[in-house]
Amino acid sequence: MLKHSQDNPKIRKQRPKRETKMGRMNTIFLALFVALITKDAMAEQHVVGGSQGWDESTDFNSWVSGQTFKVGDQLVFKYSSLHSVVELGSESEYKNCDIGNAVNSMSSGNDVVKLSKPGTRYFACGTLGHCGQGMKVKIKTVSGNSSSSSSSSSSSSPASSSASQGFISLVLIVAMLIASLNQF
């Protein structure tokens, strides 16, 4: 009776080298793909102003002090039709509420701004008089690998949630690598 190649250890060891290399390459590409997905999953969405949102009654200085903004994170501005969001180009424009030379203007009521690089960005309400009443926020973005002791309790996506997602993704990557290595 003939045995199948998978039952016979001598035949199994004679697997072509090309097949083995292709399997390893596929594993590497899969790991890289999952790593890229994990990076996006670890980004946080910060609802500007927390539960109060983008509103005159919000103390934006207090809200910002409890946040850590990293490259890849997103700011979400949620507000009524009485407001808008303008991005200002300098600290001087921010301090003086000079909204005439805005870098960007948004008015959907649910605007998302991606923090794509480290640095400071300035936002204010575009409605006349609101910036002067304190409806403005200064966001300092740090590189994604910086660590901080600040908590994200007012964020719409708490740090613990992102950490959990990151851990789950890491476990999945390790499990896939182990499974693919067991094929060899």
Short mmCIF file of C-alpha atoms in Angstrom, two decimals:
data_model
loop_
_atom_site.label_atom_id
_atom_site.label_comp_id
_atom_site.label_asym_id
_atom_site.label_seq_id
_atom_site.Cartn_x
_atom_site.Cartn_y
_atom_site.Cartn_z
CA MET A 1 0.00 0.00 0.00
CA LEU A 2 1.37 3.43 -0.99
CA LYS A 3 1.57 6.09 1.64
CA HIS A 4 0.72 9.72 0.98
CA SER A 5 3.64 12.15 0.94
CA GLN A 6 2.42 13.87 4.11
CA ASP A 7 2.50 10.54 5.97
CA ASN A 8 6.01 9.69 4.85
CA PRO A 9 8.68 11.82 6.64
CA LYS A 10 11.30 11.17 3.92
CA ILE A 11 9.08 12.59 1.21
CA ARG A 12 7.93 15.54 3.37
CA LYS A 13 11.55 16.63 3.94
CA GLN A 14 12.11 16.79 0.20
CA ARG A 15 9.80 19.79 -0.18
CA PRO A 16 11.17 22.10 -2.90
CA LYS A 17 13.16 25.07 -1.62
CA ARG A 18 11.14 27.46 -3.75
CA GLU A 19 7.92 26.47 -1.95
CA THR A 20 9.58 27.09 1.42
CA LYS A 21 10.88 30.51 0.38
CA MET A 22 7.47 31.52 -0.99
CA GLY A 23 5.84 30.52 2.30
CA ARG A 24 8.30 32.62 4.28
CA MET A 25 7.84 35.61 1.98
CA ASN A 26 4.06 35.35 2.35
CA THR A 27 4.49 35.28 6.13
CA ILE A 28 6.68 38.38 6.08
CA PHE A 29 4.22 40.27 3.88
CA LEU A 30 1.33 39.24 6.12
CA ALA A 31 3.19 40.41 9.23
CA LEU A 32 3.98 43.79 7.61
CA PHE A 33 0.35 44.22 6.54
CA VAL A 34 -0.93 43.46 10.05
CA ALA A 35 1.67 45.84 11.54
CA LEU A 36 0.37 48.67 9.34
CA ILE A 37 -3.21 47.95 10.36
CA THR A 38 -2.17 47.88 14.02
CA LYS A 39 -0.60 51.32 13.73
CA ASP A 40 -3.92 52.80 12.60
CA ALA A 41 -5.85 50.88 15.25
CA MET A 42 -3.69 52.41 17.97
CA ALA A 43 -4.45 55.98 16.90
CA GLU A 44 -6.93 57.80 19.11
CA GLN A 45 -9.84 60.03 18.31
CA HIS A 46 -10.08 63.01 20.64
CA VAL A 47 -13.48 64.71 20.76
CA VAL A 48 -12.45 68.33 21.25
CA GLY A 49 -13.99 69.54 24.52
CA GLY A 50 -14.88 66.00 25.65
CA SER A 51 -18.57 65.38 26.29
CA GLN A 52 -19.40 69.11 25.94
CA GLY A 53 -17.84 69.26 22.49
CA TRP A 54 -16.91 72.43 20.62
CA ASP A 55 -18.97 74.97 22.58
CA GLU A 56 -18.51 78.32 24.39
CA SER A 57 -19.18 76.72 27.77
CA THR A 58 -16.21 74.33 27.45
CA ASP A 59 -12.97 75.06 29.30
CA PHE A 60 -10.57 74.07 26.51
CA ASN A 61 -7.42 74.74 28.56
CA SER A 62 -8.56 72.21 31.18
CA TRP A 63 -9.57 69.72 28.50
CA VAL A 64 -6.21 69.97 26.69
CA SER A 65 -4.24 69.54 29.94
CA GLY A 66 -5.64 66.01 30.32
CA GLN A 67 -4.76 64.92 26.79
CA THR A 68 -1.75 63.57 24.94
CA PHE A 69 -1.91 64.10 21.20
CA LYS A 70 0.27 61.84 19.07
CA VAL A 71 1.02 61.73 15.37
CA GLY A 72 -1.73 59.65 13.75
CA ASP A 73 -4.41 60.70 16.26
CA GLN A 74 -7.50 62.57 15.14
CA LEU A 75 -9.32 65.58 16.53
CA VAL A 76 -13.08 65.44 16.22
CA PHE A 77 -14.94 68.74 16.43
CA LYS A 78 -18.63 68.22 17.25
CA TYR A 79 -20.77 71.36 17.33
CA SER A 80 -24.08 72.99 16.44
CA SER A 81 -24.80 75.25 13.46
CA LEU A 82 -24.00 78.28 15.66
CA HIS A 83 -20.30 77.45 15.41
CA SER A 84 -17.56 76.55 12.96
CA VAL A 85 -13.87 75.64 13.17
CA VAL A 86 -11.00 77.57 11.66
CA GLU A 87 -7.38 76.51 11.80
CA LEU A 88 -5.01 79.39 12.39
CA GLY A 89 -1.49 79.54 11.03
CA SER A 90 0.39 81.05 13.96
CA GLU A 91 0.41 81.57 17.71
CA SER A 92 0.03 85.32 17.14
CA GLU A 93 -3.19 84.77 15.16
CA TYR A 94 -4.36 82.39 17.90
CA LYS A 95 -3.65 84.84 20.76
CA ASN A 96 -5.26 87.76 18.89
CA CYS A 97 -8.17 85.70 17.52
CA ASP A 98 -7.24 86.82 14.02
CA ILE A 99 -9.44 84.45 12.03
CA GLY A 100 -9.14 86.45 8.78
CA ASN A 101 -6.21 84.40 7.45
CA ALA A 102 -7.41 80.92 8.40
CA VAL A 103 -5.40 78.00 7.05
CA ASN A 104 -8.54 75.86 6.94
CA SER A 105 -12.27 76.39 7.61
CA MET A 106 -14.77 73.71 8.55
CA SER A 107 -18.50 73.91 9.17
CA SER A 108 -20.04 70.42 8.98
CA GLY A 109 -20.68 70.11 12.73
CA ASN A 110 -18.66 66.89 12.84
CA ASP A 111 -15.20 67.69 11.49
CA VAL A 112 -12.20 65.36 11.75
CA VAL A 113 -8.62 66.63 11.65
CA LYS A 114 -5.76 64.14 11.42
CA LEU A 115 -2.62 65.02 13.36
CA SER A 116 -0.08 64.02 10.74
CA LYS A 117 3.15 65.47 12.17
CA PRO A 118 4.62 66.71 15.46
CA GLY A 119 4.14 70.37 16.27
CA THR A 120 1.57 72.88 17.45
CA ARG A 121 -1.72 73.64 15.71
CA TYR A 122 -4.24 76.34 16.56
CA PHE A 123 -8.02 76.17 16.21
CA ALA A 124 -10.75 78.71 16.94
CA CYS A 125 -14.45 79.18 16.38
CA GLY A 126 -15.10 81.16 13.23
CA THR A 127 -18.28 82.75 14.60
CA LEU A 128 -17.74 86.45 15.36
CA GLY A 129 -16.80 87.01 19.00
CA HIS A 130 -16.59 83.35 20.05
CA CYS A 131 -12.80 83.10 19.89
CA GLY A 132 -12.48 86.19 22.10
CA GLN A 133 -14.77 84.47 24.61
CA GLY A 134 -12.30 81.56 24.82
CA MET A 135 -13.58 79.24 22.13
CA LYS A 136 -10.15 78.32 20.87
CA VAL A 137 -7.70 75.48 21.45
CA LYS A 138 -3.96 74.96 21.03
CA ILE A 139 -2.94 71.37 20.22
CA LYS A 140 0.63 70.17 20.73
CA THR A 141 1.27 66.93 18.83
CA VAL A 142 4.15 64.66 19.80
CA SER A 143 5.70 61.89 17.73
CA GLY A 144 3.82 58.59 18.02
CA ASN A 145 6.54 56.81 20.02
CA SER A 146 6.71 59.46 22.77
CA SER A 147 5.46 58.39 26.14
CA SER A 148 3.48 60.50 28.54
CA SER A 149 1.85 60.14 31.90
CA SER A 150 -1.26 62.07 30.85
CA SER A 151 -4.56 60.27 30.80
CA SER A 152 -7.15 60.47 28.06
CA SER A 153 -10.20 60.30 30.29
CA SER A 154 -12.09 62.97 28.32
CA SER A 155 -11.29 61.40 24.98
CA SER A 156 -13.90 59.56 22.99
CA SER A 157 -11.51 56.64 22.66
CA PRO A 158 -9.67 56.12 25.97
CA ALA A 159 -6.01 55.16 26.03
CA SER A 160 -6.88 51.88 27.70
CA SER A 161 -9.08 50.99 24.73
CA SER A 162 -6.25 51.74 22.30
CA ALA A 163 -3.81 49.80 24.43
CA SER A 164 -6.18 46.83 24.43
CA GLN A 165 -6.54 47.01 20.65
CA GLY A 166 -2.78 47.19 20.30
CA PHE A 167 -2.28 44.20 22.58
CA ILE A 168 -4.89 42.13 20.74
CA SER A 169 -3.25 43.01 17.41
CA LEU A 170 0.15 42.03 18.75
CA VAL A 171 -1.19 38.69 19.97
CA LEU A 172 -2.75 38.05 16.55
CA ILE A 173 0.54 38.84 14.80
CA VAL A 174 2.47 36.46 17.04
CA ALA A 175 -0.16 33.74 16.60
CA MET A 176 -0.04 34.07 12.80
CA LEU A 177 3.74 33.95 12.77
CA ILE A 178 3.81 30.85 14.97
CA ALA A 179 1.16 29.17 12.82
CA SER A 180 3.04 29.95 9.61
CA LEU A 181 6.36 28.79 11.05
CA ASN A 182 4.78 25.49 12.07
CA GLN A 183 4.10 24.85 8.38
CA PHE A 184 7.86 24.51 7.75
#
